[in-house]
CSV table of C-alpha atoms in Angstrom, one decimal:
chain,number,residue,atom,x,y,z
A,1,MET,CA,-39.5,3.6,9.9
A,2,ALA,CA,-40.0,1.1,12.6
A,3,SER,CA,-39.1,2.2,16.1
A,4,ARG,CA,-36.9,-0.8,16.9
A,5,ARG,CA,-33.1,-0.3,16.5
A,6,ASP,CA,-30.3,-2.8,16.0
A,7,LYS,CA,-26.9,-1.6,17.1
A,8,ARG,CA,-25.1,-5.0,16.8
A,9,ARG,CA,-21.4,-4.5,16.0
A,10,SER,CA,-20.8,-7.8,14.3
A,11,ILE,CA,-22.5,-11.1,13.6
A,12,ALA,CA,-21.7,-14.2,11.7
A,13,ASP,CA,-23.7,-15.6,8.8
A,14,PRO,CA,-27.0,-17.1,10.1
A,15,PRO,CA,-27.1,-20.9,10.6
A,16,GLY,CA,-27.5,-22.8,7.3
A,17,GLU,CA,-26.1,-20.0,5.1
A,18,ALA,CA,-23.2,-21.3,3.1
A,19,PRO,CA,-21.2,-19.2,0.6
A,20,THR,CA,-21.8,-19.9,-3.0
A,21,ALA,CA,-18.9,-21.1,-5.1
A,22,ALA,CA,-17.4,-18.6,-7.5
A,23,GLY,CA,-19.1,-18.8,-10.9
A,24,ALA,CA,-22.3,-20.3,-9.5
A,25,GLU,CA,-25.5,-18.9,-10.9
A,26,GLU,CA,-28.8,-18.0,-9.2
A,27,PHE,CA,-32.2,-18.0,-10.8
A,28,ARG,CA,-35.5,-16.1,-10.1
A,29,SER,CA,-39.0,-17.5,-10.8
A,30,HIS,CA,-42.2,-15.5,-10.6
A,31,ALA,CA,-45.8,-16.1,-11.6
A,32,LEU,CA,-48.1,-13.1,-11.4
A,33,GLN,CA,-51.1,-11.4,-13.0
A,34,LEU,CA,-50.8,-7.8,-14.1
A,35,PRO,CA,-53.4,-5.6,-12.2
A,36,PRO,CA,-56.1,-3.8,-14.1
A,37,ASP,CA,-54.5,-0.4,-13.6
A,38,SER,CA,-51.6,-1.5,-15.8
A,39,ALA,CA,-53.8,-1.0,-18.9
A,40,GLY,CA,-52.1,1.2,-21.5
A,41,LEU,CA,-48.6,0.9,-19.9
A,42,ARG,CA,-45.6,-0.3,-21.7
A,43,PHE,CA,-44.9,-3.9,-20.7
A,44,ASP,CA,-41.5,-3.1,-19.1
A,45,ALA,CA,-43.2,-0.3,-17.1
A,46,ALA,CA,-46.1,-2.5,-16.0
A,47,LEU,CA,-43.6,-5.3,-14.9
A,48,ALA,CA,-41.5,-2.8,-13.0
A,49,LYS,CA,-44.6,-1.6,-11.2
A,50,ALA,CA,-45.5,-5.2,-10.3
A,51,LEU,CA,-42.0,-6.2,-9.3
A,52,PRO,CA,-40.4,-3.1,-7.6
A,53,GLN,CA,-37.7,-5.2,-6.1
A,54,TYR,CA,-35.9,-5.3,-9.4
A,55,SER,CA,-34.5,-2.5,-11.5
A,56,ARG,CA,-36.3,-1.7,-14.7
A,57,ALA,CA,-33.0,-2.3,-16.6
A,58,ARG,CA,-32.8,-5.9,-15.2
A,59,LEU,CA,-36.5,-6.6,-16.1
A,60,ARG,CA,-35.9,-5.3,-19.6
A,61,SER,CA,-32.9,-7.6,-20.0
A,62,TRP,CA,-35.0,-10.6,-18.9
A,63,ILE,CA,-37.7,-9.6,-21.4
A,64,ASP,CA,-35.1,-9.2,-24.2
A,65,SER,CA,-33.6,-12.6,-23.4
A,66,GLY,CA,-36.9,-14.4,-23.6
A,67,ALA,CA,-37.0,-15.2,-19.9
A,68,VAL,CA,-40.5,-13.6,-19.6
A,69,GLU,CA,-43.7,-15.0,-21.1
A,70,VAL,CA,-47.1,-13.2,-21.1
A,71,ASP,CA,-50.1,-15.6,-21.5
A,72,GLY,CA,-47.6,-18.1,-22.9
A,73,ARG,CA,-45.9,-15.9,-25.5
A,74,PRO,CA,-43.1,-13.3,-25.4
A,75,LEU,CA,-43.7,-9.5,-25.5
A,76,ARG,CA,-41.4,-6.7,-26.4
A,77,PRO,CA,-40.6,-4.1,-23.6
A,78,LYS,CA,-42.4,-1.4,-25.6
A,79,ASP,CA,-45.6,-3.4,-26.2
A,80,LYS,CA,-48.7,-2.0,-24.4
A,81,VAL,CA,-50.6,-4.2,-22.0
A,82,LEU,CA,-54.3,-4.5,-21.3
A,83,GLY,CA,-54.1,-5.4,-17.6
A,84,GLY,CA,-55.0,-8.9,-16.3
A,85,GLU,CA,-52.3,-10.7,-18.4
A,86,ARG,CA,-50.6,-13.7,-16.7
A,87,VAL,CA,-46.8,-13.3,-16.5
A,88,ARG,CA,-44.3,-16.1,-16.0
A,89,ILE,CA,-40.6,-15.4,-15.3
A,90,GLU,CA,-37.8,-18.0,-15.3
A,91,ALA,CA,-34.6,-15.8,-15.3
A,92,ARG,CA,-30.9,-16.2,-14.7
A,93,LEU,CA,-28.9,-13.7,-12.6
A,94,PRO,CA,-25.7,-13.2,-14.7
A,95,PRO,CA,-22.5,-12.1,-13.1
A,96,GLN,CA,-22.0,-8.3,-13.2
A,97,GLY,CA,-18.8,-7.2,-14.9
A,98,GLN,CA,-15.3,-8.8,-14.8
A,99,VAL,CA,-13.9,-7.5,-11.5
A,100,ALA,CA,-11.5,-10.1,-10.0
A,101,PRO,CA,-12.0,-11.3,-6.4
A,102,GLU,CA,-9.0,-10.4,-4.2
A,103,ALA,CA,-8.6,-11.4,-0.6
A,104,LEU,CA,-8.1,-8.2,1.4
A,105,PRO,CA,-8.8,-7.6,5.1
A,106,LEU,CA,-12.2,-6.1,5.8
A,107,GLU,CA,-13.9,-5.1,9.0
A,108,VAL,CA,-17.5,-6.4,8.8
A,109,VAL,CA,-19.6,-4.6,11.3
A,110,PHE,CA,-22.9,-6.4,10.4
A,111,ARG,CA,-23.8,-9.3,8.2
A,112,ASP,CA,-27.1,-11.1,7.4
A,113,ARG,CA,-28.6,-12.6,4.2
A,114,ALA,CA,-29.5,-9.2,2.8
A,115,LEU,CA,-26.7,-6.8,3.5
A,116,LEU,CA,-23.2,-6.1,4.9
A,117,ILE,CA,-22.1,-3.0,6.7
A,118,ILE,CA,-18.3,-2.5,6.2
A,119,ASN,CA,-16.0,-0.2,8.2
A,120,LYS,CA,-13.8,1.0,5.3
A,121,PRO,CA,-10.2,2.0,6.2
A,122,ALA,CA,-8.7,5.2,4.8
A,123,GLY,CA,-6.7,4.5,1.7
A,124,LEU,CA,-9.0,1.9,0.2
A,125,ILE,CA,-10.6,2.8,-3.1
A,126,VAL,CA,-14.2,1.7,-3.4
A,127,HIS,CA,-14.5,0.8,-7.1
A,128,PRO,CA,-11.9,-0.2,-9.7
A,129,GLY,CA,-11.1,2.5,-12.2
A,130,ALA,CA,-8.5,3.7,-14.6
A,131,GLY,CA,-5.1,2.9,-13.1
A,132,ASN,CA,-6.7,1.0,-10.2
A,133,PRO,CA,-8.0,-2.4,-11.4
A,134,ARG,CA,-7.1,-4.2,-8.2
A,135,HIS,CA,-6.8,-3.7,-4.4
A,136,THR,CA,-10.3,-2.0,-4.1
A,137,LEU,CA,-13.2,-2.6,-1.9
A,138,GLN,CA,-15.1,-4.2,-4.8
A,139,ASN,CA,-12.3,-6.7,-5.3
A,140,ALA,CA,-12.3,-7.6,-1.6
A,141,LEU,CA,-16.1,-8.0,-1.4
A,142,LEU,CA,-16.1,-10.5,-4.3
A,143,ALA,CA,-13.6,-12.6,-2.4
A,144,LEU,CA,-15.6,-12.3,0.8
A,145,ASP,CA,-18.8,-13.3,-0.8
A,146,PRO,CA,-18.7,-14.7,-4.4
A,147,LYS,CA,-22.5,-14.3,-4.8
A,148,LEU,CA,-21.9,-10.5,-4.9
A,149,ALA,CA,-20.9,-11.0,-8.5
A,150,LEU,CA,-24.6,-11.3,-9.2
A,151,VAL,CA,-25.4,-7.8,-7.8
A,152,PRO,CA,-24.6,-4.5,-9.5
A,153,ARG,CA,-21.2,-3.1,-8.4
A,154,ALA,CA,-20.8,-6.1,-6.0
A,155,GLY,CA,-23.7,-4.7,-4.0
A,156,ILE,CA,-22.0,-1.3,-3.1
A,157,VAL,CA,-24.9,1.1,-2.5
A,158,HIS,CA,-23.0,4.4,-2.0
A,159,ARG,CA,-19.4,5.5,-2.1
A,160,LEU,CA,-16.7,6.9,0.3
A,161,ASP,CA,-13.7,8.8,-1.1
A,162,LYS,CA,-10.4,6.8,-1.0
A,163,ASP,CA,-9.1,8.6,2.0
A,164,THR,CA,-12.4,8.9,3.9
A,165,SER,CA,-12.8,6.1,6.5
A,166,GLY,CA,-16.0,4.7,8.0
A,167,LEU,CA,-19.3,2.9,7.4
A,168,LEU,CA,-20.5,1.8,4.0
A,169,ILE,CA,-23.6,-0.3,2.9
A,170,VAL,CA,-23.4,-3.4,0.7
A,171,ALA,CA,-26.5,-5.2,-0.5
A,172,ARG,CA,-26.1,-9.0,-0.9
A,173,THR,CA,-29.0,-9.6,-3.3
A,174,PRO,CA,-30.3,-7.7,-6.3
A,175,GLU,CA,-33.6,-7.1,-4.5
A,176,ALA,CA,-31.9,-5.6,-1.5
A,177,HIS,CA,-29.7,-3.5,-3.8
A,178,THR,CA,-32.7,-2.1,-5.6
A,179,ALA,CA,-34.5,-1.3,-2.3
A,180,LEU,CA,-31.4,0.4,-0.8
A,181,VAL,CA,-30.6,2.5,-3.9
A,182,ALA,CA,-34.2,3.7,-3.9
A,183,ALA,CA,-34.0,4.5,-0.1
A,184,LEU,CA,-30.8,6.5,-0.7
A,185,ALA,CA,-32.5,8.4,-3.6
A,186,ALA,CA,-35.5,9.1,-1.3
A,187,ARG,CA,-33.1,10.4,1.4
A,188,ALA,CA,-34.3,7.7,3.8
A,189,ILE,CA,-30.8,6.6,4.8
A,190,HIS,CA,-29.3,8.7,7.5
A,191,ARG,CA,-25.5,9.2,7.2
A,192,GLU,CA,-23.5,11.1,9.8
A,193,TYR,CA,-19.8,12.0,9.6
A,194,LEU,CA,-17.2,13.4,12.0
A,195,ALA,CA,-14.8,16.0,10.5
A,196,ILE,CA,-12.0,18.1,11.8
A,197,CYS,CA,-12.0,21.5,10.1
A,198,THR,CA,-9.5,24.4,9.9
A,199,GLY,CA,-10.9,27.5,11.5
A,200,LEU,CA,-13.2,28.3,14.4
A,201,MET,CA,-16.9,27.8,13.8
A,202,THR,CA,-19.4,29.7,16.0
A,203,GLY,CA,-22.2,27.2,15.6
A,204,GLY,CA,-24.0,24.8,13.3
A,205,GLY,CA,-26.0,25.3,10.2
A,206,THR,CA,-27.0,24.1,6.8
A,207,ILE,CA,-25.0,24.6,3.5
A,208,ASP,CA,-27.4,24.7,0.6
A,209,ALA,CA,-25.2,25.1,-2.5
A,210,PRO,CA,-25.3,23.2,-5.8
A,211,ILE,CA,-22.2,21.2,-6.8
A,212,GLY,CA,-20.9,20.4,-10.2
A,213,ARG,CA,-17.6,19.5,-11.9
A,214,HIS,CA,-14.9,22.2,-11.7
A,215,ARG,CA,-14.8,24.0,-15.0
A,216,ARG,CA,-11.0,23.8,-15.4
A,217,GLU,CA,-9.7,21.1,-13.0
A,218,ARG,CA,-11.7,17.9,-13.9
A,219,THR,CA,-10.6,16.0,-10.8
A,220,ARG,CA,-12.2,18.6,-8.5
A,221,MET,CA,-15.8,19.5,-7.8
A,222,ALA,CA,-17.0,23.1,-7.1
A,223,VAL,CA,-20.0,25.0,-6.0
A,224,ARG,CA,-21.7,26.1,-9.2
A,225,ALA,CA,-25.0,27.8,-9.9
A,226,ASP,CA,-25.7,25.1,-12.6
A,227,GLY,CA,-24.7,22.2,-10.4
A,228,ARG,CA,-26.9,19.5,-8.8
A,229,GLU,CA,-28.7,20.2,-5.6
A,230,ALA,CA,-26.5,19.6,-2.5
A,231,LEU,CA,-27.5,19.9,1.2
A,232,THR,CA,-25.2,19.5,4.1
A,233,HIS,CA,-26.1,19.9,7.8
A,234,TYR,CA,-23.4,20.4,10.4
A,235,ARG,CA,-23.2,21.1,14.1
A,236,LEU,CA,-20.4,22.0,16.3
A,237,VAL,CA,-19.0,19.3,18.6
A,238,ARG,CA,-15.8,20.9,20.0
A,239,ARG,CA,-13.8,24.1,19.3
A,240,PHE,CA,-10.0,24.1,19.7
A,241,ARG,CA,-7.5,26.9,19.4
A,242,ALA,CA,-7.7,27.1,15.6
A,243,HIS,CA,-9.8,24.1,14.6
A,244,THR,CA,-13.3,22.7,15.0
A,245,LEU,CA,-14.6,19.2,15.4
A,246,VAL,CA,-18.1,19.0,13.7
A,247,ARG,CA,-20.7,16.4,13.1
A,248,VAL,CA,-22.0,16.5,9.5
A,249,GLU,CA,-25.2,15.0,8.1
A,250,LEU,CA,-25.7,14.5,4.4
A,251,GLU,CA,-29.1,15.0,2.9
A,252,THR,CA,-27.8,14.5,-0.7
A,253,GLY,CA,-24.8,12.6,-1.8
A,254,ARG,CA,-22.7,14.5,-4.4
A,255,THR,CA,-19.1,13.7,-5.1
A,256,HIS,CA,-16.8,15.3,-2.5
A,257,GLN,CA,-19.9,17.0,-1.0
A,258,ILE,CA,-18.7,17.5,2.6
A,259,ARG,CA,-15.2,18.5,1.5
A,260,VAL,CA,-16.5,21.0,-1.1
A,261,HIS,CA,-19.2,22.5,1.1
A,262,LEU,CA,-17.0,23.0,4.2
A,263,ALA,CA,-14.2,24.6,2.1
A,264,HIS,CA,-16.8,26.8,0.4
A,265,ALA,CA,-18.0,27.9,3.9
A,266,GLY,CA,-14.4,28.8,4.9
A,267,PHE,CA,-13.7,25.7,7.0
A,268,PRO,CA,-11.7,23.2,4.9
A,269,LEU,CA,-11.0,19.8,6.3
A,270,VAL,CA,-7.6,19.3,7.9
A,271,GLY,CA,-5.3,17.4,5.5
A,272,ASP,CA,-7.6,17.8,2.4
A,273,PRO,CA,-5.2,17.8,-0.6
A,274,LEU,CA,-7.8,19.0,-3.1
A,275,TYR,CA,-9.8,21.6,-1.2
A,276,GLY,CA,-7.7,22.5,1.9
A,277,GLY,CA,-5.1,24.8,0.2
A,278,ARG,CA,-1.5,25.0,1.2
A,279,ARG,CA,-0.9,23.7,4.7
A,280,ARG,CA,0.0,26.4,7.2
A,281,ARG,CA,1.0,26.3,10.8
A,282,PRO,CA,-1.7,28.0,12.9
A,283,ALA,CA,-0.3,30.8,15.1
A,284,GLY,CA,0.5,30.0,18.7
A,285,VAL,CA,0.0,26.2,18.6
A,286,THR,CA,2.4,23.8,20.3
A,287,GLU,CA,5.2,22.2,18.4
A,288,ALA,CA,3.6,18.8,19.0
A,289,LEU,CA,0.3,19.9,17.4
A,290,ALA,CA,2.1,21.5,14.5
A,291,GLN,CA,3.9,18.3,13.8
A,292,SER,CA,0.6,16.2,14.1
A,293,LEU,CA,-1.1,18.5,11.6
A,294,ALA,CA,1.9,18.4,9.2
A,295,ASP,CA,2.0,14.6,9.4
A,296,PHE,CA,-1.7,13.9,9.0
A,297,PRO,CA,-1.9,11.9,5.8
A,298,ARG,CA,-5.5,12.5,4.5
A,299,GLN,CA,-8.7,14.6,4.8
A,300,ALA,CA,-9.9,14.3,8.5
A,301,LEU,CA,-13.3,12.8,7.6
A,302,HIS,CA,-14.9,9.7,9.1
A,303,ALA,CA,-18.3,8.2,8.3
A,304,ALA,CA,-19.3,7.5,11.9
A,305,ARG,CA,-23.0,6.6,11.9
A,306,LEU,CA,-25.6,5.0,9.7
A,307,ARG,CA,-29.3,4.6,10.2
A,308,LEU,CA,-31.6,2.8,7.7
A,309,GLN,CA,-34.6,0.6,7.3
A,310,HIS,CA,-33.6,-3.0,6.7
A,311,PRO,CA,-34.6,-3.9,3.1
A,312,VAL,CA,-36.2,-7.2,4.2
A,313,SER,CA,-37.4,-6.9,7.8
A,314,HIS,CA,-38.1,-3.1,7.4
A,315,ARG,CA,-36.8,-2.8,11.0
A,316,GLU,CA,-34.8,0.4,11.7
A,317,ILE,CA,-31.2,-0.5,12.2
A,318,GLU,CA,-28.3,1.8,13.3
A,319,PHE,CA,-24.5,1.4,13.3
A,320,GLU,CA,-21.6,3.4,14.7
A,321,ALA,CA,-17.9,3.1,14.0
A,322,PRO,CA,-15.4,4.7,16.4
A,323,LEU,CA,-12.8,7.1,15.1
A,324,PRO,CA,-9.8,5.4,13.5
A,325,ALA,CA,-6.4,5.7,15.2
A,326,ASP,CA,-5.1,8.5,13.1
A,327,MET,CA,-8.1,10.9,13.7
A,328,ALA,CA,-8.2,9.9,17.4
A,329,ALA,CA,-4.5,10.8,17.7
A,330,LEU,CA,-5.0,14.1,16.0
A,331,LEU,CA,-7.9,14.9,18.3
A,332,ALA,CA,-5.7,14.1,21.3
A,333,ALA,CA,-3.1,16.5,20.0
A,334,LEU,CA,-5.7,19.2,19.6
A,335,GLU,CA,-7.0,18.6,23.1
A,336,ALA,CA,-3.4,18.8,24.5
A,337,ASP,CA,-2.8,22.0,22.6
A,338,ALA,CA,-6.1,23.5,23.9
A,339,ARG,CA,-5.0,22.7,27.5
A,340,ALA,CA,-1.7,24.4,26.9
A,341,ALA,CA,-3.2,27.6,25.7
């Protein structure tokens, strides 16, 4: 990664960038020659190697639609190439899916032609799903920038749980989306969270435990020997009378990973309805803290910091989001209780 960092909190669209009207299409044109080392490859594989900014699925759809010519004639995705062929692409970027735009308030931390960084509030679902066709981040993004209809999942690169707040990356072009998804898979995007846990940690560490779907309760995840690799690093920030504030770094990105791993280690997140168990009043705490803990409405987890390489400039950029009001208030109650001990 480049050494320069960009910690800008918020910028407007660059001069000359105007939003595209809803329903407008974009096109991509390319003229290239396949390199000699493509000899023997399937055409779709050779094209993906030559144009890594696009997903293989997108390139295959262009081939199938007749938008790609090789030496003036079409080829099938499975046809073998010799190397040296001249390829011409005149392709349309079709809208992705039928999610409806919906104007919802969003905090945009950063914006340029390639990406958005959003500070997601707790309570906002990221993608529409069964029973939640509207009022999601994806709906809001399509209203904010109609061109995101041309990008898979409206450009959303990774997810946060509904009741987790904090920073989330959105790609504004198909090329940026492909690059950022690849960077996430290569573990080149640094994601750091703040979490308030039940129990007293003695220090930091790493949880290396595979995660898979719970065998009986399908809405839950669990540590399972046959699950997918999952690595979580954590370090202690502040100990209270019966709770710990920790900074957590994800190396992998499994569903509910932080919540599952910390609960597995014996330190479930405050307020976690799935993995925290029944809420109990810790012994000896003040009435004010007991009430704050009982009233806290969600898992105490906030995506506080992101560091990544910009998909176009390749400059290292970094963003931070302060704790939301509910977690800040809970921390204040924990501090007051610690002083009263």
